[in-house]
CSV table of C-alpha atoms and ligand atoms in Angstrom, one decimal:
chain,number,residue,atom,x,y,z
A,1,MET,CA,0.6,22.0,3.0
A,2,GLY,CA,1.2,24.9,0.7
A,3,ALA,CA,-1.2,27.2,-1.1
A,4,GLN,CA,-4.0,25.8,-3.2
A,5,HIS,CA,-2.7,25.1,-6.7
A,6,PRO,CA,-4.9,26.7,-9.3
A,7,GLU,CA,-5.3,23.3,-11.1
A,8,GLN,CA,-6.3,21.5,-8.0
A,9,PRO,CA,-9.7,19.8,-8.4
A,10,ALA,CA,-12.4,21.2,-6.1
A,11,ARG,CA,-12.9,19.3,-2.9
A,12,LEU,CA,-15.2,16.4,-3.8
A,13,THR,CA,-17.1,14.0,-1.6
A,14,ASP,CA,-18.2,11.6,-4.3
A,15,PRO,CA,-15.4,9.1,-5.4
A,16,LEU,CA,-16.9,8.8,-8.9
A,17,LYS,CA,-16.8,12.5,-9.4
A,18,TYR,CA,-13.2,12.5,-8.2
A,19,VAL,CA,-12.3,9.9,-10.8
A,20,ARG,CA,-14.0,12.0,-13.5
A,21,ALA,CA,-12.2,15.1,-12.3
A,22,ILE,CA,-8.9,13.4,-12.6
A,23,HIS,CA,-9.8,12.4,-16.3
A,24,GLU,CA,-10.7,16.1,-16.9
A,25,ILE,CA,-7.7,17.6,-15.3
A,26,ALA,CA,-5.2,15.3,-17.0
A,27,PRO,CA,-3.0,17.5,-19.3
A,28,SER,CA,-2.3,16.8,-23.0
A,29,GLU,CA,0.9,18.7,-22.6
A,30,GLY,CA,3.0,20.1,-19.7
A,31,THR,CA,2.3,19.4,-16.0
A,32,VAL,CA,-0.5,20.1,-13.6
A,33,HIS,CA,-0.3,19.8,-9.9
A,34,LEU,CA,-3.2,18.1,-8.0
A,35,ASP,CA,-1.6,19.0,-4.7
A,36,PRO,CA,1.9,20.2,-3.7
A,37,ASP,CA,3.4,16.7,-4.0
A,38,THR,CA,1.3,15.1,-6.8
A,39,ALA,CA,1.6,16.1,-10.4
A,40,MET,CA,0.3,14.8,-13.7
A,41,ASN,CA,2.0,14.9,-17.1
A,42,PRO,CA,0.4,13.6,-20.4
A,43,TRP,CA,1.3,10.0,-19.5
A,44,THR,CA,0.1,10.0,-15.8
A,45,LEU,CA,-3.6,9.3,-16.3
A,46,ARG,CA,-2.8,6.1,-18.3
A,47,ALA,CA,-0.2,5.0,-15.8
A,48,ALA,CA,-2.6,5.7,-12.8
A,49,LEU,CA,-5.4,3.8,-14.5
A,50,ARG,CA,-3.1,0.9,-15.3
A,51,ALA,CA,-1.8,0.8,-11.7
A,52,ALA,CA,-5.3,0.5,-10.3
A,53,GLY,CA,-6.3,-1.9,-13.1
A,54,ALA,CA,-3.2,-4.1,-12.3
A,55,ALA,CA,-4.7,-4.5,-8.8
A,56,VAL,CA,-7.9,-5.7,-10.3
A,57,LEU,CA,-6.3,-8.0,-12.8
A,58,ALA,CA,-3.9,-9.5,-10.2
A,59,THR,CA,-6.8,-10.1,-7.8
A,60,ASP,CA,-8.8,-11.8,-10.5
A,61,LEU,CA,-5.9,-14.1,-11.5
A,62,VAL,CA,-5.1,-15.0,-7.9
A,63,MET,CA,-8.8,-15.6,-7.0
A,64,LYS,CA,-9.3,-17.7,-10.1
A,65,GLY,CA,-6.3,-19.8,-9.2
A,66,GLU,CA,-4.5,-19.0,-12.4
A,67,VAL,CA,-1.6,-17.8,-10.3
A,68,GLN,CA,-1.0,-18.1,-6.5
A,69,THR,CA,0.7,-14.7,-6.0
A,70,ALA,CA,1.3,-11.6,-8.0
A,71,PHE,CA,3.6,-8.6,-7.8
A,72,CYS,CA,2.6,-5.4,-9.5
A,73,PRO,CA,5.5,-3.0,-10.0
A,74,VAL,CA,3.3,0.0,-10.7
A,75,ARG,CA,3.7,3.8,-10.6
A,76,PRO,CA,2.1,6.0,-9.4
A,77,PRO,CA,1.9,4.4,-5.9
A,78,GLY,CA,-1.5,4.5,-4.1
A,79,HIS,CA,-1.6,4.3,-0.4
A,80,HIS,CA,-1.9,8.0,0.4
A,81,ALA,CA,-4.8,8.5,-2.0
A,82,CYS,CA,-8.1,8.9,-0.2
A,83,ARG,CA,-11.5,8.3,-1.6
A,84,THR,CA,-11.7,11.7,-3.2
A,85,ARG,CA,-8.2,13.2,-2.9
A,86,SER,CA,-4.8,12.7,-4.3
A,87,MET,CA,-1.9,13.0,-1.9
A,88,GLY,CA,1.9,12.2,-1.6
A,89,PHE,CA,2.5,11.1,-5.3
A,90,CYS,CA,-0.7,8.9,-5.2
A,91,ILE,CA,-3.8,9.5,-7.4
A,92,PHE,CA,-5.8,6.3,-7.0
A,93,ASN,CA,-5.4,3.9,-4.1
A,94,ASN,CA,-4.3,0.8,-6.0
A,95,VAL,CA,-4.2,-1.6,-3.0
A,96,ALA,CA,-7.7,-0.4,-1.9
A,97,VAL,CA,-9.1,-1.0,-5.4
A,98,GLY,CA,-7.7,-4.6,-5.3
A,99,ALA,CA,-9.1,-5.2,-1.8
A,100,ARG,CA,-12.6,-3.8,-2.6
A,101,HIS,CA,-12.6,-5.8,-5.8
A,102,ALA,CA,-11.8,-9.0,-3.9
A,103,ILE,CA,-14.7,-8.3,-1.5
A,104,GLU,CA,-17.3,-7.1,-4.1
A,105,ALA,CA,-16.5,-9.2,-7.2
A,106,HIS,CA,-15.2,-12.4,-5.5
A,107,GLY,CA,-17.3,-12.3,-2.4
A,108,LEU,CA,-14.5,-12.5,0.2
A,109,ASP,CA,-15.3,-11.7,3.8
A,110,ARG,CA,-11.8,-11.1,5.1
A,111,VAL,CA,-9.0,-9.4,3.3
A,112,ALA,CA,-5.7,-8.3,4.9
A,113,ILE,CA,-3.6,-5.4,3.8
A,114,ILE,CA,0.0,-5.4,4.9
A,115,ASP,CA,1.7,-2.0,4.5
A,116,PHE,CA,5.5,-1.8,5.2
A,117,ASP,CA,6.1,1.5,3.4
A,118,VAL,CA,8.0,4.0,5.6
A,119,HIS,CA,5.0,6.3,5.4
A,120,HIS,CA,1.7,5.6,7.0
A,121,GLY,CA,-0.9,4.5,4.5
A,122,ASN,CA,-3.4,7.2,5.5
A,123,GLY,CA,-5.5,6.8,2.3
A,124,THR,CA,-6.0,3.1,2.8
A,125,GLU,CA,-6.9,3.7,6.5
A,126,ASP,CA,-9.4,6.4,5.4
A,127,ILE,CA,-11.1,4.0,3.0
A,128,PHE,CA,-11.2,0.9,5.3
A,129,GLU,CA,-11.3,2.1,8.9
A,130,ASN,CA,-14.1,0.3,10.8
A,131,ASP,CA,-14.7,-2.0,7.7
A,132,GLU,CA,-15.1,-5.5,9.2
A,133,HIS,CA,-14.0,-7.1,5.9
A,134,VAL,CA,-10.5,-5.6,6.1
A,135,LEU,CA,-7.6,-5.8,8.5
A,136,MET,CA,-4.8,-3.4,7.8
A,137,ALA,CA,-1.4,-4.0,9.4
A,138,SER,CA,1.2,-1.4,9.1
A,139,ILE,CA,4.5,0.0,10.3
A,140,PHE,CA,5.7,3.5,9.6
A,141,GLN,CA,8.2,6.1,10.8
A,142,HIS,CA,6.6,8.4,13.4
A,143,PRO,CA,6.5,11.3,13.8
A,144,PHE,CA,6.8,11.7,10.0
A,145,TYR,CA,4.7,12.4,6.9
A,146,PRO,CA,1.7,12.2,6.7
A,147,TYR,CA,1.5,12.5,10.5
A,148,SER,CA,-1.4,10.1,10.8
A,149,GLY,CA,-2.1,6.6,12.1
A,150,THR,CA,-1.4,7.1,15.8
A,151,GLU,CA,-4.4,8.9,17.2
A,152,ASP,CA,-7.1,6.4,18.2
A,153,PRO,CA,-6.9,4.1,15.2
A,154,ALA,CA,-10.0,2.0,14.4
A,155,PRO,CA,-10.0,-1.6,15.8
A,156,ASN,CA,-9.2,-3.1,12.3
A,157,MET,CA,-6.0,-1.0,12.1
A,158,VAL,CA,-2.9,-2.6,13.5
A,159,ASN,CA,-0.6,0.4,13.3
A,160,VAL,CA,2.9,0.2,14.7
A,161,PRO,CA,4.7,3.6,14.7
A,162,LEU,CA,8.5,3.3,14.7
A,163,ALA,CA,10.9,6.0,15.8
A,164,ALA,CA,13.5,7.4,13.4
A,165,GLY,CA,16.6,5.2,13.4
A,166,SER,CA,14.6,2.0,14.0
A,167,GLY,CA,16.0,-1.0,12.1
A,168,SER,CA,15.6,-4.7,11.7
A,169,ARG,CA,15.2,-5.5,15.3
A,170,GLU,CA,12.3,-3.1,15.9
A,171,PHE,CA,10.7,-4.0,12.6
A,172,ARG,CA,10.8,-7.7,13.3
A,173,ALA,CA,9.5,-7.2,16.8
A,174,ALA,CA,6.6,-5.2,15.5
A,175,VAL,CA,5.7,-7.9,13.0
A,176,THR,CA,6.0,-10.7,15.5
A,177,LYS,CA,4.3,-9.1,18.4
A,178,ALA,CA,1.6,-7.0,16.7
A,179,TRP,CA,0.9,-8.1,13.1
A,180,LEU,CA,1.1,-11.9,13.2
A,181,PRO,CA,-1.2,-12.4,16.2
A,182,ALA,CA,-3.8,-10.1,14.7
A,183,LEU,CA,-3.5,-11.8,11.3
A,184,ASP,CA,-3.8,-15.2,12.9
A,185,GLU,CA,-7.0,-14.1,14.6
A,186,PHE,CA,-8.5,-12.4,11.5
A,187,LYS,CA,-7.8,-15.4,9.2
A,188,PRO,CA,-7.6,-13.5,5.9
A,189,GLN,CA,-8.9,-15.2,2.7
A,190,LEU,CA,-6.5,-13.0,0.6
A,191,VAL,CA,-3.5,-10.9,1.6
A,192,LEU,CA,-2.5,-7.7,-0.2
A,193,PHE,CA,0.8,-5.9,0.3
A,194,SER,CA,1.4,-2.2,0.1
A,195,ALA,CA,5.0,-2.9,-0.7
A,196,GLY,CA,7.0,0.3,-0.2
A,197,PHE,CA,10.7,-0.1,0.1
A,198,ASP,CA,11.5,3.4,1.4
A,199,ALA,CA,12.2,2.2,5.0
A,200,HIS,CA,15.5,0.8,3.7
A,201,ALA,CA,18.6,2.2,5.3
A,202,GLU,CA,19.9,3.4,2.0
A,203,ASP,CA,16.7,5.3,1.2
A,204,ASP,CA,17.1,8.9,2.3
A,205,MET,CA,13.4,9.7,1.9
A,206,ALA,CA,13.1,8.7,5.6
A,207,MET,CA,15.1,7.6,8.6
A,208,LEU,CA,14.3,3.9,9.2
A,209,ARG,CA,17.1,1.4,8.7
A,210,PHE,CA,15.7,-1.8,7.2
A,211,THR,CA,17.9,-4.2,5.2
A,212,ASP,CA,17.4,-6.2,2.0
A,213,ALA,CA,16.9,-9.3,4.1
A,214,ASP,CA,14.1,-7.7,6.2
A,215,TYR,CA,11.9,-7.6,3.1
A,216,GLY,CA,12.4,-11.3,2.4
A,217,TRP,CA,11.8,-12.1,6.1
A,218,VAL,CA,8.5,-10.1,6.4
A,219,THR,CA,7.3,-11.6,3.2
A,220,GLU,CA,8.0,-15.2,4.6
A,221,GLN,CA,6.1,-14.4,7.8
A,222,VAL,CA,3.1,-13.1,5.9
A,223,ALA,CA,3.2,-15.8,3.3
A,224,ASP,CA,2.9,-18.3,6.2
A,225,ILE,CA,-0.3,-16.7,7.2
A,226,ALA,CA,-1.5,-16.7,3.6
A,227,ARG,CA,-0.8,-20.4,3.3
A,228,ARG,CA,-2.6,-21.1,6.5
A,229,TYR,CA,-5.8,-19.3,5.7
A,230,ALA,CA,-5.8,-18.1,2.1
A,231,ASP,CA,-4.5,-20.9,0.0
A,232,GLY,CA,-1.4,-18.9,-0.3
A,233,ARG,CA,-3.1,-16.1,-2.2
A,234,ILE,CA,-1.1,-12.8,-2.2
A,235,VAL,CA,-1.3,-9.7,-4.4
A,236,SER,CA,1.5,-7.2,-3.8
A,237,MET,CA,1.4,-3.6,-5.1
A,238,LEU,CA,4.6,-1.5,-5.2
A,239,GLU,CA,4.4,1.7,-3.2
A,240,GLY,CA,7.4,3.9,-2.3
A,241,GLY,CA,11.1,3.2,-2.9
A,242,TYR,CA,13.5,5.9,-4.0
A,243,ALA,CA,17.0,4.6,-3.6
A,244,LEU,CA,17.0,2.6,-6.8
A,245,GLY,CA,19.7,0.0,-5.9
A,246,ALA,CA,18.1,-0.8,-2.6
A,247,LEU,CA,14.6,-0.8,-4.1
A,248,GLY,CA,15.7,-3.3,-6.8
A,249,ARG,CA,17.5,-5.6,-4.3
A,250,SER,CA,14.7,-5.4,-1.7
A,251,ALA,CA,12.0,-6.1,-4.3
A,252,VAL,CA,13.9,-9.2,-5.4
A,253,GLN,CA,13.9,-10.5,-1.8
A,254,HIS,CA,10.1,-9.9,-1.7
A,255,ILE,CA,9.4,-11.5,-5.1
A,256,ARG,CA,11.6,-14.5,-4.5
A,257,VAL,CA,9.4,-15.4,-1.5
A,258,LEU,CA,6.2,-14.7,-3.5
A,259,ALA,CA,7.5,-16.9,-6.3
A,260,GLY,CA,8.5,-19.7,-3.9
A,261,LEU,CA,12.1,-19.5,-4.9
A,262,ASN,CA,13.5,-19.5,-1.4
A,263,ALA,CA,12.4,-22.9,-0.4
B,1,ZN,ZN1,6.5,5.9,1.3
């Protein structure tokens, strides 16, 4: 990473102090950098709070049975944000806020987080590694930013690194051979997605080659697990996705399955 930016909040160890520091550093005009990749303008704090709040609201609605599934098309994304640190465009870890809320407020014992963003969700792993209430299943391009997820992951982390150039075949094999058996064994009571669409072949942020149809397919596979163990409950949070055409089409594939429109 580059030099310390002058606006960067001091290294904190208390998550609450981190949240307060983000409120204090939020600019009323112009832009401040929290780290070399993550900046805030006057609208960012509100968007970041709403993104994390969407995870809480969606979890509440799904847990109360008012809806069976929810998709939150939020920005900024969340899965690189650690307990006390912004990173990679992420300020608060939205999916982690939803998962923790499901455990603390709704008393769930087992929550699964499915992360198909092209980048490893290092923040989510940082927050939940060795947490018996959470199983995280992910794929990500490796070696690639943020260069994590492969060294001795905790037992509740089902991480499948994929080489640059990997496409549908490798992705579907990873899901079938690694994710689904682990999810079947874990029996999640709620499933959350870190739904990043930047592994799409048209997205030049990275070098995986997923198709629109892969996103519908993986959602079907995971929805089967959710129907089996979680009364179909799914909360999905948008993460990356930078080729807007591919992002839109892939998100539609994902949402059609969540909405039960593919049956
Ligand atoms: Zn990403």
